[in-house]
Amino acid sequence: MSSYSIGQAARVLGVSPETVRRWADGGHIRMDRHGPGNRVIDGVSLAAFAKERAAGVPTGPDAVATSLRNAFSGIVTGVTLDDVAAQVEIQAGPHRIVSVVTREAVEELGLAVGVTVTARVKSTDVHIDKP
């Protein structure tokens, strides 16, 4: 059976090692000791936790209901405007996402460097939602 260190689990889940420690201390992820004090998470438990976390449906007044499941929350790092089209660059954790959308969409959403967005990917299309 595979096991993961706190750092490895953090990379898999896209969070900081401190977040993984808090989740473990709060009883959300089962962690065991391996050797003289090293904390590890078994692969089956980590997979189950990742699946439960991904199944979460957004709630609240600003939540967006969508059928798209590949969502990457991030920050806009670049916007290049043309007469009709625009290129939007997003940094979502370790992922750089580039989308070409209409200039009108960029203006309507108020997209600019530093704005928090969610890129939703379906097939070869990227949809950008602003919370």
PDB file of C-alpha atoms in Angstrom:
ATOM      1  CA  MET A   1       0.000   0.000   0.000  1.00  0.00           C
ATOM      2  CA  SER A   2       1.303   3.473  -0.883  1.00  0.00           C
ATOM      3  CA  SER A   3       1.810   6.072   1.816  1.00  0.00           C
ATOM      4  CA  TYR A   4       2.380   9.807   1.525  1.00  0.00           C
ATOM      5  CA  SER A   5       4.298  12.313   3.594  1.00  0.00           C
ATOM      6  CA  ILE A   6       2.543  15.505   4.634  1.00  0.00           C
ATOM      7  CA  GLY A   7       4.335  17.402   1.849  1.00  0.00           C
ATOM      8  CA  GLN A   8       3.428  14.845  -0.789  1.00  0.00           C
ATOM      9  CA  ALA A   9      -0.226  14.853   0.330  1.00  0.00           C
ATOM     10  CA  ALA A  10      -0.243  18.659   0.211  1.00  0.00           C
ATOM     11  CA  ARG A  11       0.990  18.622  -3.404  1.00  0.00           C
ATOM     12  CA  VAL A  12      -1.656  16.050  -4.378  1.00  0.00           C
ATOM     13  CA  LEU A  13      -4.423  18.098  -2.751  1.00  0.00           C
ATOM     14  CA  GLY A  14      -3.116  21.468  -3.951  1.00  0.00           C
ATOM     15  CA  VAL A  15      -2.799  22.944  -0.437  1.00  0.00           C
ATOM     16  CA  SER A  16      -0.021  23.779   2.001  1.00  0.00           C
ATOM     17  CA  PRO A  17       1.529  21.172   4.326  1.00  0.00           C
ATOM     18  CA  GLU A  18       0.151  23.185   7.257  1.00  0.00           C
ATOM     19  CA  THR A  19      -3.390  22.724   5.890  1.00  0.00           C
ATOM     20  CA  VAL A  20      -2.853  18.962   5.714  1.00  0.00           C
ATOM     21  CA  ARG A  21      -1.611  19.004   9.336  1.00  0.00           C
ATOM     22  CA  ARG A  22      -4.713  20.947  10.441  1.00  0.00           C
ATOM     23  CA  TRP A  23      -7.004  18.530   8.601  1.00  0.00           C
ATOM     24  CA  ALA A  24      -5.227  15.580  10.238  1.00  0.00           C
ATOM     25  CA  ASP A  25      -5.316  17.168  13.696  1.00  0.00           C
ATOM     26  CA  GLY A  26      -9.023  17.888  13.158  1.00  0.00           C
ATOM     27  CA  GLY A  27      -9.726  14.274  12.277  1.00  0.00           C
ATOM     28  CA  HIS A  28     -10.509  14.879   8.588  1.00  0.00           C
ATOM     29  CA  ILE A  29      -7.565  12.817   7.307  1.00  0.00           C
ATOM     30  CA  ARG A  30      -6.274   9.714   9.076  1.00  0.00           C
ATOM     31  CA  MET A  31      -2.564   9.936   9.727  1.00  0.00           C
ATOM     32  CA  ASP A  32      -0.246   7.295  11.196  1.00  0.00           C
ATOM     33  CA  ARG A  33       3.310   7.333  12.526  1.00  0.00           C
ATOM     34  CA  HIS A  34       6.006   5.645  10.468  1.00  0.00           C
ATOM     35  CA  GLY A  35       9.320   5.114  12.157  1.00  0.00           C
ATOM     36  CA  PRO A  36      10.530   7.566  14.787  1.00  0.00           C
ATOM     37  CA  GLY A  37       7.779  10.152  14.513  1.00  0.00           C
ATOM     38  CA  ASN A  38       7.305  10.633  10.774  1.00  0.00           C
ATOM     39  CA  ARG A  39       3.625  11.190  10.045  1.00  0.00           C
ATOM     40  CA  VAL A  40       2.230   9.491   6.933  1.00  0.00           C
ATOM     41  CA  ILE A  41      -1.126   9.155   5.205  1.00  0.00           C
ATOM     42  CA  ASP A  42      -1.998   5.903   3.492  1.00  0.00           C
ATOM     43  CA  GLY A  43      -2.870   6.207  -0.195  1.00  0.00           C
ATOM     44  CA  VAL A  44      -6.392   4.777   0.146  1.00  0.00           C
ATOM     45  CA  SER A  45      -7.312   7.314   2.845  1.00  0.00           C
ATOM     46  CA  LEU A  46      -5.811  10.164   0.835  1.00  0.00           C
ATOM     47  CA  ALA A  47      -7.702   9.130  -2.306  1.00  0.00           C
ATOM     48  CA  ALA A  48     -10.982   8.930  -0.365  1.00  0.00           C
ATOM     49  CA  PHE A  49     -10.402  12.355   1.203  1.00  0.00           C
ATOM     50  CA  ALA A  50      -9.512  13.918  -2.172  1.00  0.00           C
ATOM     51  CA  LYS A  51     -12.665  12.464  -3.707  1.00  0.00           C
ATOM     52  CA  GLU A  52     -14.871  13.730  -0.853  1.00  0.00           C
ATOM     53  CA  ARG A  53     -13.278  17.174  -1.057  1.00  0.00           C
ATOM     54  CA  ALA A  54     -13.757  17.348  -4.833  1.00  0.00           C
ATOM     55  CA  ALA A  55     -17.419  16.330  -4.531  1.00  0.00           C
ATOM     56  CA  GLY A  56     -18.205  19.432  -2.486  1.00  0.00           C
ATOM     57  CA  VAL A  57     -20.876  21.567  -4.120  1.00  0.00           C
ATOM     58  CA  PRO A  58     -20.356  25.320  -3.799  1.00  0.00           C
ATOM     59  CA  THR A  59     -22.885  27.035  -1.563  1.00  0.00           C
ATOM     60  CA  GLY A  60     -23.617  30.594  -0.574  1.00  0.00           C
ATOM     61  CA  PRO A  61     -25.007  33.668  -2.302  1.00  0.00           C
ATOM     62  CA  ASP A  62     -22.119  33.942  -4.788  1.00  0.00           C
ATOM     63  CA  ALA A  63     -21.927  30.234  -5.667  1.00  0.00           C
ATOM     64  CA  VAL A  64     -22.104  29.271  -9.320  1.00  0.00           C
ATOM     65  CA  ALA A  65     -24.044  26.150 -10.293  1.00  0.00           C
ATOM     66  CA  THR A  66     -22.442  24.414 -13.258  1.00  0.00           C
ATOM     67  CA  SER A  67     -22.099  21.024 -14.884  1.00  0.00           C
ATOM     68  CA  LEU A  68     -18.382  21.597 -15.462  1.00  0.00           C
ATOM     69  CA  ARG A  69     -16.307  19.666 -12.925  1.00  0.00           C
ATOM     70  CA  ASN A  70     -12.755  20.714 -13.752  1.00  0.00           C
ATOM     71  CA  ALA A  71     -12.591  23.994 -11.841  1.00  0.00           C
ATOM     72  CA  PHE A  72      -9.364  25.831 -11.048  1.00  0.00           C
ATOM     73  CA  SER A  73      -9.571  28.794  -8.674  1.00  0.00           C
ATOM     74  CA  GLY A  74      -6.781  31.249  -9.193  1.00  0.00           C
ATOM     75  CA  ILE A  75      -5.677  34.780  -9.827  1.00  0.00           C
ATOM     76  CA  VAL A  76      -5.449  36.641 -13.124  1.00  0.00           C
ATOM     77  CA  THR A  77      -1.774  37.237 -13.928  1.00  0.00           C
ATOM     78  CA  GLY A  78      -2.147  38.758 -17.382  1.00  0.00           C
ATOM     79  CA  VAL A  79      -4.717  40.210 -19.766  1.00  0.00           C
ATOM     80  CA  THR A  80      -3.876  41.049 -23.390  1.00  0.00           C
ATOM     81  CA  LEU A  81      -6.634  42.919 -25.229  1.00  0.00           C
ATOM     82  CA  ASP A  82      -7.183  43.097 -28.968  1.00  0.00           C
ATOM     83  CA  ASP A  83     -10.020  44.799 -30.854  1.00  0.00           C
ATOM     84  CA  VAL A  84     -12.324  41.766 -30.530  1.00  0.00           C
ATOM     85  CA  ALA A  85     -10.501  39.063 -28.548  1.00  0.00           C
ATOM     86  CA  ALA A  86      -8.549  38.903 -25.315  1.00  0.00           C
ATOM     87  CA  GLN A  87      -6.036  36.509 -23.816  1.00  0.00           C
ATOM     88  CA  VAL A  88      -6.421  35.888 -20.078  1.00  0.00           C
ATOM     89  CA  GLU A  89      -3.647  34.204 -18.068  1.00  0.00           C
ATOM     90  CA  ILE A  90      -4.514  32.617 -14.727  1.00  0.00           C
ATOM     91  CA  GLN A  91      -2.243  31.099 -12.096  1.00  0.00           C
ATOM     92  CA  ALA A  92      -4.192  28.401 -10.221  1.00  0.00           C
ATOM     93  CA  GLY A  93      -1.793  26.853  -7.733  1.00  0.00           C
ATOM     94  CA  PRO A  94       0.944  25.249  -9.819  1.00  0.00           C
ATOM     95  CA  HIS A  95      -1.190  25.450 -12.975  1.00  0.00           C
ATOM     96  CA  ARG A  96      -0.940  28.228 -15.567  1.00  0.00           C
ATOM     97  CA  ILE A  97      -4.120  28.471 -17.589  1.00  0.00           C
ATOM     98  CA  VAL A  98      -4.468  30.638 -20.694  1.00  0.00           C
ATOM     99  CA  SER A  99      -7.845  31.329 -22.241  1.00  0.00           C
ATOM    100  CA  VAL A 100      -8.850  33.308 -25.295  1.00  0.00           C
ATOM    101  CA  VAL A 101     -12.207  35.008 -24.792  1.00  0.00           C
ATOM    102  CA  THR A 102     -13.952  38.032 -26.247  1.00  0.00           C
ATOM    103  CA  ARG A 103     -12.879  41.511 -25.223  1.00  0.00           C
ATOM    104  CA  GLU A 104     -16.500  42.131 -24.283  1.00  0.00           C
ATOM    105  CA  ALA A 105     -16.409  39.224 -21.784  1.00  0.00           C
ATOM    106  CA  VAL A 106     -13.241  40.602 -20.162  1.00  0.00           C
ATOM    107  CA  GLU A 107     -14.839  44.031 -19.815  1.00  0.00           C
ATOM    108  CA  GLU A 108     -18.177  42.671 -18.505  1.00  0.00           C
ATOM    109  CA  LEU A 109     -16.446  40.486 -15.893  1.00  0.00           C
ATOM    110  CA  GLY A 110     -14.016  43.229 -14.937  1.00  0.00           C
ATOM    111  CA  LEU A 111     -11.052  40.924 -15.470  1.00  0.00           C
ATOM    112  CA  ALA A 112      -7.692  42.483 -14.709  1.00  0.00           C
ATOM    113  CA  VAL A 113      -4.391  41.422 -13.157  1.00  0.00           C
ATOM    114  CA  GLY A 114      -4.973  40.578  -9.502  1.00  0.00           C
ATOM    115  CA  VAL A 115      -8.642  39.584  -9.810  1.00  0.00           C
ATOM    116  CA  THR A 116      -9.642  36.202  -8.329  1.00  0.00           C
ATOM    117  CA  VAL A 117     -11.435  33.929 -10.820  1.00  0.00           C
ATOM    118  CA  THR A 118     -12.339  30.302 -11.427  1.00  0.00           C
ATOM    119  CA  ALA A 119     -11.380  28.691 -14.743  1.00  0.00           C
ATOM    120  CA  ARG A 120     -13.731  25.863 -15.662  1.00  0.00           C
ATOM    121  CA  VAL A 121     -12.389  23.472 -18.267  1.00  0.00           C
ATOM    122  CA  LYS A 122     -14.545  21.274 -20.491  1.00  0.00           C
ATOM    123  CA  SER A 123     -12.862  19.479 -23.361  1.00  0.00           C
ATOM    124  CA  THR A 124     -10.912  22.172 -25.195  1.00  0.00           C
ATOM    125  CA  ASP A 125     -12.979  25.088 -23.835  1.00  0.00           C
ATOM    126  CA  VAL A 126     -12.120  27.163 -20.780  1.00  0.00           C
ATOM    127  CA  HIS A 127     -14.927  29.114 -19.114  1.00  0.00           C
ATOM    128  CA  ILE A 128     -13.994  31.839 -16.636  1.00  0.00           C
ATOM    129  CA  ASP A 129     -16.303  32.631 -13.697  1.00  0.00           C
ATOM    130  CA  LYS A 130     -15.823  35.556 -11.349  1.00  0.00           C
ATOM    131  CA  PRO A 131     -17.077  34.922  -7.786  1.00  0.00           C
TER     132      PRO A 131
END
